[in-house]
C-alpha positions as a Markdown table, in Angstrom:
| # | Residue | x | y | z |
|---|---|---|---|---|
| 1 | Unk | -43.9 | -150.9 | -26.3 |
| 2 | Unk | -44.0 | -147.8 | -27.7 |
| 3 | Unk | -43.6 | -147.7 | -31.9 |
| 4 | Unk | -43.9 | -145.0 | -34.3 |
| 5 | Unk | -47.2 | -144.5 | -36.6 |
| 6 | Unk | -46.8 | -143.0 | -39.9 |
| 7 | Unk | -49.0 | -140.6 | -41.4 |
| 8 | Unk | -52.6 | -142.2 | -42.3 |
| 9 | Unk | -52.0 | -145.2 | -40.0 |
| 10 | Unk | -53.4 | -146.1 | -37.1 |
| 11 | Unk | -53.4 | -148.8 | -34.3 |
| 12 | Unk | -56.7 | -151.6 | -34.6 |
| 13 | Unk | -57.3 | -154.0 | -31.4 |
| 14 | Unk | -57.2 | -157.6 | -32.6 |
| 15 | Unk | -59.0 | -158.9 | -29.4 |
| 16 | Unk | -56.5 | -161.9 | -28.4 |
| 17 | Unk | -53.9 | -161.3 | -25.8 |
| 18 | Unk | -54.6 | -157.8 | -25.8 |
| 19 | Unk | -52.6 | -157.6 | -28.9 |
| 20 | Unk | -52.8 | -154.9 | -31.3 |
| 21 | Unk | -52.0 | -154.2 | -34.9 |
| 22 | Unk | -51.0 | -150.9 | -37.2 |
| 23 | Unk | -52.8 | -150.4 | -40.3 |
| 24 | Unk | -53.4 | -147.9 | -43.0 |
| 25 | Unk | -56.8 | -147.5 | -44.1 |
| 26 | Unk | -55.7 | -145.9 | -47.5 |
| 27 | Unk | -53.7 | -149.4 | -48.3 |
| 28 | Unk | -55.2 | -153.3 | -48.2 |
| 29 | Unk | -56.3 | -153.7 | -44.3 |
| 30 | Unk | -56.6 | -157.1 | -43.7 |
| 31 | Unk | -60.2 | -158.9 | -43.7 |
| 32 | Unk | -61.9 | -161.7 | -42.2 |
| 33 | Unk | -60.4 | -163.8 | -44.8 |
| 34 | Unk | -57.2 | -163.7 | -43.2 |
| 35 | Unk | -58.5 | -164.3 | -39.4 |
| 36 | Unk | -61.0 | -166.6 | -40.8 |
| 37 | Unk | -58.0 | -168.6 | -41.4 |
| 38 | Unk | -56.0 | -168.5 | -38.5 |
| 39 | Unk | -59.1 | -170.2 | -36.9 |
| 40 | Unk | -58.3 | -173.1 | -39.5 |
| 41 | Unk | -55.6 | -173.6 | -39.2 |
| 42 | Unk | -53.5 | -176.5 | -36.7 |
| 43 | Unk | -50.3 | -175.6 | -35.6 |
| 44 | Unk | -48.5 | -177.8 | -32.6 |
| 45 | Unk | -46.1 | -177.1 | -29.5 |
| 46 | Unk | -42.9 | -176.7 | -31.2 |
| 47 | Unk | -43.8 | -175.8 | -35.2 |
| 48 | Unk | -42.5 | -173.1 | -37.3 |
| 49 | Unk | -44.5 | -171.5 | -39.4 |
| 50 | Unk | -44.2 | -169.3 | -42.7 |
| 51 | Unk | -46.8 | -167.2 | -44.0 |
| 52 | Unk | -46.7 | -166.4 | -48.1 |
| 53 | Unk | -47.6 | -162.9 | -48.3 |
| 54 | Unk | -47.9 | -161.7 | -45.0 |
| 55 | Unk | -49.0 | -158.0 | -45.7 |
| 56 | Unk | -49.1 | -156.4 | -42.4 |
| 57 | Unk | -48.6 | -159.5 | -40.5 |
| 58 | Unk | -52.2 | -160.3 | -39.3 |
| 59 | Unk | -51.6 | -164.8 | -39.9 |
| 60 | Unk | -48.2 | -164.8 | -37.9 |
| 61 | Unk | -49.8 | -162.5 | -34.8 |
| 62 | Unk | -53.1 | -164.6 | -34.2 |
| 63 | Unk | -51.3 | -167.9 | -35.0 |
| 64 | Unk | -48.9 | -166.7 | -31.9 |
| 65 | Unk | -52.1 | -165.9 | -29.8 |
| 66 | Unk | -53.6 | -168.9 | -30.8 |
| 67 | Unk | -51.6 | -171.7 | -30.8 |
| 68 | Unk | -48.5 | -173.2 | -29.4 |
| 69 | Unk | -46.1 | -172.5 | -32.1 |
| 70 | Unk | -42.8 | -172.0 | -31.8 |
| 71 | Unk | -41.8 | -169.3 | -34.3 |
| 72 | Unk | -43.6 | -167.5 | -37.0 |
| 73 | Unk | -42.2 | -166.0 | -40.3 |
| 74 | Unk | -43.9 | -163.7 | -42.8 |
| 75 | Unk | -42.7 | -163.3 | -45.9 |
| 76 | Unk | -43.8 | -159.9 | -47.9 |
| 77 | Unk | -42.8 | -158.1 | -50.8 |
| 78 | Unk | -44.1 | -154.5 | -49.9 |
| 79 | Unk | -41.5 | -152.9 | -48.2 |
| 80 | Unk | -44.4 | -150.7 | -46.4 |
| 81 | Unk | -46.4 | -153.4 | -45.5 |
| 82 | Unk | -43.4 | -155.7 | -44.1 |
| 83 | Unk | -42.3 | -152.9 | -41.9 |
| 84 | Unk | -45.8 | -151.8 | -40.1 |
| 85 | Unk | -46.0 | -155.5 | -40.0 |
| 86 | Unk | -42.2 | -155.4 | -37.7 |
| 87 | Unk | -43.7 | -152.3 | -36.2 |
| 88 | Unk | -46.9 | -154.4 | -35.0 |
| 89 | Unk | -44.5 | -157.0 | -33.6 |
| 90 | Unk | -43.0 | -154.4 | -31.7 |
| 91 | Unk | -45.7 | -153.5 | -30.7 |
| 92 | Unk | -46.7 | -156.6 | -29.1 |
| 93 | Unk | -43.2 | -157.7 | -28.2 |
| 94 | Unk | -43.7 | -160.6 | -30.2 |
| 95 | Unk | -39.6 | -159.9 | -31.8 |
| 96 | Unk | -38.4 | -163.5 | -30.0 |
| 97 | Unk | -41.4 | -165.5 | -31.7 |
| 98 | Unk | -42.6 | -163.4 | -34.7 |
| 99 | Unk | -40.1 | -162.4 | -37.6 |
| 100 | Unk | -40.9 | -160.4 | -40.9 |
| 101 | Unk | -39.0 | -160.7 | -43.8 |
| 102 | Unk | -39.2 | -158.3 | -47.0 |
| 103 | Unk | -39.0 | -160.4 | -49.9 |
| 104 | Unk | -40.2 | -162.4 | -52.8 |
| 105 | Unk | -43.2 | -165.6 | -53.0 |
| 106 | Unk | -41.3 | -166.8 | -55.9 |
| 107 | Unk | -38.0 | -167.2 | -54.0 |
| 108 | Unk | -39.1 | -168.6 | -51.2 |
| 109 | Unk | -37.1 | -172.2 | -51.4 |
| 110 | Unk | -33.8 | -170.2 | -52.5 |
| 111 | Unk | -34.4 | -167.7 | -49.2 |
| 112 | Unk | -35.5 | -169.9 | -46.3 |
| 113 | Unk | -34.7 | -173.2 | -47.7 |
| 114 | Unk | -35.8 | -176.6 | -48.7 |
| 115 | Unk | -37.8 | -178.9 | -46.5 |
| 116 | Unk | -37.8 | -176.0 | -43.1 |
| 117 | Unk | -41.3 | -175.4 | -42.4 |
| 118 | Unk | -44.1 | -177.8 | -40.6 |
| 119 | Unk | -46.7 | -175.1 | -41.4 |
| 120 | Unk | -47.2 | -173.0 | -44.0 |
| 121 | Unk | -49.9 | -170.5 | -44.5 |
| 122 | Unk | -51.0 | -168.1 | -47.1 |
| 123 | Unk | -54.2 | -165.6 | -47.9 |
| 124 | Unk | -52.7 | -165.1 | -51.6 |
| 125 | Unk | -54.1 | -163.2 | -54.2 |
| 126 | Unk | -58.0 | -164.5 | -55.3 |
| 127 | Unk | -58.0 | -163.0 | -59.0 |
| 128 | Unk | -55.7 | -164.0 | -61.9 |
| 129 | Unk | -56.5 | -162.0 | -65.4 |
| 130 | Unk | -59.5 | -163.7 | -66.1 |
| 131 | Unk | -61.4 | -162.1 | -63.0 |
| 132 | Unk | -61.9 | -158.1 | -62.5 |
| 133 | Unk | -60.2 | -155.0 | -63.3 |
| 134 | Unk | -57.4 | -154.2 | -61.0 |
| 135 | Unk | -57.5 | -152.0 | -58.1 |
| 136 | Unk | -55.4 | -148.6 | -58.8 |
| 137 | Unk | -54.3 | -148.7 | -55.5 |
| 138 | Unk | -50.5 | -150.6 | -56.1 |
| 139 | Unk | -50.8 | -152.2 | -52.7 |
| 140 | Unk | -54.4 | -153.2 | -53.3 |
| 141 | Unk | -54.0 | -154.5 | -56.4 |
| 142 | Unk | -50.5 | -156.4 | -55.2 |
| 143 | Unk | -52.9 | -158.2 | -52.5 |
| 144 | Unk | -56.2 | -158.6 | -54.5 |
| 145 | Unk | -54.5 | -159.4 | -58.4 |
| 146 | Unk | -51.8 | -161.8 | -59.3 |
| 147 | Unk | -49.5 | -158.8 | -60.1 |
| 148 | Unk | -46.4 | -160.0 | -58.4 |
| 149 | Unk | -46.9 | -163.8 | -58.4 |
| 150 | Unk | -49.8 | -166.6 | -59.3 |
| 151 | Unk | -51.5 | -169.2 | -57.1 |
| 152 | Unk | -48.5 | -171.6 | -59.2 |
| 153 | Unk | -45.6 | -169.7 | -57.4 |
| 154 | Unk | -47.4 | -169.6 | -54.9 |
| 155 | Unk | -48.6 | -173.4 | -54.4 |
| 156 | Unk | -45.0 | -174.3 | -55.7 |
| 157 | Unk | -42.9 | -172.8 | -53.3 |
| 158 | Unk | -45.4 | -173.4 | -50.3 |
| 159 | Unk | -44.4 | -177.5 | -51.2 |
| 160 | Unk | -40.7 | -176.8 | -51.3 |
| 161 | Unk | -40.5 | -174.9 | -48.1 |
| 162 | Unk | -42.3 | -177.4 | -46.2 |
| 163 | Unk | -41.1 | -180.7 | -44.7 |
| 164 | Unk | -42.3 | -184.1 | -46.0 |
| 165 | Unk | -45.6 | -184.5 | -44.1 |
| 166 | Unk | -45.7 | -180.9 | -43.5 |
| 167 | Unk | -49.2 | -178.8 | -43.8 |
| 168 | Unk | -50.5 | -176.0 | -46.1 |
| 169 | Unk | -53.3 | -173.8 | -45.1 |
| 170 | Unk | -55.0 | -171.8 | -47.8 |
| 171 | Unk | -58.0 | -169.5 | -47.7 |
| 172 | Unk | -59.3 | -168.8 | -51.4 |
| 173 | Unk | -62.2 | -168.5 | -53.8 |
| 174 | Unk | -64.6 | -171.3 | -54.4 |
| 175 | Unk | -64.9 | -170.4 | -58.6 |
| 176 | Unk | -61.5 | -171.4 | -58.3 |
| 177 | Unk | -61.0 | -174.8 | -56.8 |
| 178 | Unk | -60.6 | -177.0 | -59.3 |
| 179 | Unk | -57.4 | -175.4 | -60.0 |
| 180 | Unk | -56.5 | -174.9 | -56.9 |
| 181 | Unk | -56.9 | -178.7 | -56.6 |
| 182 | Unk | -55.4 | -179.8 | -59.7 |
| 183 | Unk | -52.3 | -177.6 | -58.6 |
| 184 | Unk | -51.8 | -178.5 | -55.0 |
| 185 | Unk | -51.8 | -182.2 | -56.5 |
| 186 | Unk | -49.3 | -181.6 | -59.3 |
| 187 | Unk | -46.9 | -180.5 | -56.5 |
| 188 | Unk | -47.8 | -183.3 | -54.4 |
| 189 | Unk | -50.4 | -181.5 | -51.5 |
| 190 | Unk | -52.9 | -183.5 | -50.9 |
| 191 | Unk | -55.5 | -181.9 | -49.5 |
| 192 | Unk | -56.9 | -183.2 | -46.5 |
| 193 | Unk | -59.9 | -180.6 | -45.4 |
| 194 | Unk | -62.1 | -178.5 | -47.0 |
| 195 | Unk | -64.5 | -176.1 | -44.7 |
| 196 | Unk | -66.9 | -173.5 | -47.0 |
| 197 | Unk | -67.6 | -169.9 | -45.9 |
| 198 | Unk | -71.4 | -168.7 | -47.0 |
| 199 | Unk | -72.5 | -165.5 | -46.1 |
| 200 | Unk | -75.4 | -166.6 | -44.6 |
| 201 | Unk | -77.2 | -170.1 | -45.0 |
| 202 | Unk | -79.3 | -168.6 | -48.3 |
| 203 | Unk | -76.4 | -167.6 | -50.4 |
| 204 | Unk | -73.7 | -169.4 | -52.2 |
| 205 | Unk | -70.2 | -169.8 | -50.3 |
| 206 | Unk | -67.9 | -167.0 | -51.4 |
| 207 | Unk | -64.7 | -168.5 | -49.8 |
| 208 | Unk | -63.0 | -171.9 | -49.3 |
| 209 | Unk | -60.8 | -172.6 | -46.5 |
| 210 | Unk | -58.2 | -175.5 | -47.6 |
| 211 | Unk | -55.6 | -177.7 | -45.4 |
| 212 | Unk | -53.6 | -179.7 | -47.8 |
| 213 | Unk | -50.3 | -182.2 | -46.5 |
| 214 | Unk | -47.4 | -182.6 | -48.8 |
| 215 | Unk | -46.8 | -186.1 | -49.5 |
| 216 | Unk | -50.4 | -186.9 | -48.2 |
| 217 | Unk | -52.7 | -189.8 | -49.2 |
| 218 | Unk | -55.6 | -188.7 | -51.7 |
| 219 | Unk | -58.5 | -189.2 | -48.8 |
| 220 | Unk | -60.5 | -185.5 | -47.9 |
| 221 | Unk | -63.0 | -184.5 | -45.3 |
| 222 | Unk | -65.2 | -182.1 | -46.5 |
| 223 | Unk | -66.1 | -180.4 | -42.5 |
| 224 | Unk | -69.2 | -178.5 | -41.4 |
| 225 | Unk | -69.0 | -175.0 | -43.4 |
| 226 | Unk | -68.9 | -171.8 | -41.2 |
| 227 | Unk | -72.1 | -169.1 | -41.6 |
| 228 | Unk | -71.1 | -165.5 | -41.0 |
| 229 | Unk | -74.4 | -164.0 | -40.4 |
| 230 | Unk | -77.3 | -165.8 | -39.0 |
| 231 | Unk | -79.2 | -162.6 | -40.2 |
| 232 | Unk | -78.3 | -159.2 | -41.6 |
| 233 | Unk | -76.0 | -157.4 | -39.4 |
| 234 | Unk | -75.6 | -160.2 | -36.9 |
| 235 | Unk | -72.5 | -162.9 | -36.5 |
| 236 | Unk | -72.9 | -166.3 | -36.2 |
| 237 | Unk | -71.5 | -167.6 | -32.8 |
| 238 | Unk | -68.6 | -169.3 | -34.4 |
| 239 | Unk | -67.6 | -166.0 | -36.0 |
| 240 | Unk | -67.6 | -164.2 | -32.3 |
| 241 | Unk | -65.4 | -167.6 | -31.5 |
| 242 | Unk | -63.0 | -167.3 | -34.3 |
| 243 | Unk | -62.3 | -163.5 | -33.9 |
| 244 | Unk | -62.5 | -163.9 | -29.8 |
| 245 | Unk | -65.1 | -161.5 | -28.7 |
């Protein structure tokens, strides 16, 4: 299907199902964070799905390639993000499985619900005020800062959208796991998996992938961790996997 770009955008190939996606360069373009965890996370014939922040849609689209879901919602505040996200779902006439909604993290509950959702993703802001200057870029610093909402609002409405024995997948910063813990337990997510993300095997991990259960029994795997590059320039074989070269 045919959709209309916008100045400064363009059209990426996503390398699953053919299936394409519009982004700007001059805004936040999604990383591997993002498809780092669609690899992550499980989502079973007949599931629907939110995801918290959904920028320009990347989560919802690979979690439709991916898995057997049956519909997918993402939720975004930026009204130009939301709709290149629609656009991309246009795109890939995804409209009967794929929905994008503009709106607010922090109203989640009041928008969709209480208790609607077996899965619920998010690649949410990593830094809080303690960590780095914000980007000048609004749309940047909307998806890098917690301008518009914190890992609380975030974690908070994530466990009142989702159904009692329903899952949350997180991708997020190892510096901040002990919160991240402390918060998913306060608003009973227990989590259930933990996979690290190094660089390569020399340096420290720089991401945390997370699968917590709401209502879950304290008991956690810690699984193998995932290496990007086995040396400089060069992907790991699971990496090639996950993106599906």
């Amino acid at each position: 299907m045919n959709v209309e770009l916008l100045e400064m955008e363009r059209i990426d190939e996503l390398h699953r199902n053919q299936y394409k996606i519009i982004q700007n360069p001059q805004g936040f373009c999604f990383g591997m964070d993002a498809v780092l965890l669609s690899g992550f996370a499980n989502v079973y014939r007949g599931e629907q799905v939110l995801d918290l922040g959904t920028g320009t849609g990347i989560i919802p689209i690979l979690l439709e390639a991916k898995t057997e879901g049956e519909h997918f919602t993402g939720l975004e505040i930026q009204e130009y993000s939301a709709d290149m996200a629609r656009r991309s779902v246009l795109l890939n006439n995804l409209q009967r499985k794929v929905e994008i909604v503009c709106g607010d993290i922090k109203e989640a509950s009041k928008r969709f619900g209480r208790a609607v959702f077996d899965v619920v993703t998010t690649n949410p802001p990593y830094m809080n005020e303690m960590h780095g200057l914000q980007n000048p870029n609004t749309a940047k610093a909307i998806a890098r800062h917690e301008v518009l909402c914190t890992l609380e609002d975030v974690v908070r409405e994530a466990a009142a959208v989702l159904k009692p024995g329903g899952r949350f997948y997180m991708v997020h910063r190892p510096r901040r796991l002990v919160e991240i813990i402390g918060m998913l337990s306060h608003y009973q997510l227990e989590v259930k998996r933990m996979k690290p993300v190094y660089p390569s095997a020399e340096k420290e991990a720089n991401m945390v992938l997370l699968e917590a259960v709401r209502g879950g029994h304290p008991l956690m795997r810690m699984e193998a961790p995932i290496i990007i590059y086995t040396e400089p320039g060069v992907y790991s074989k699971e990496i090639y996997e996950i993106y599906g070269y």
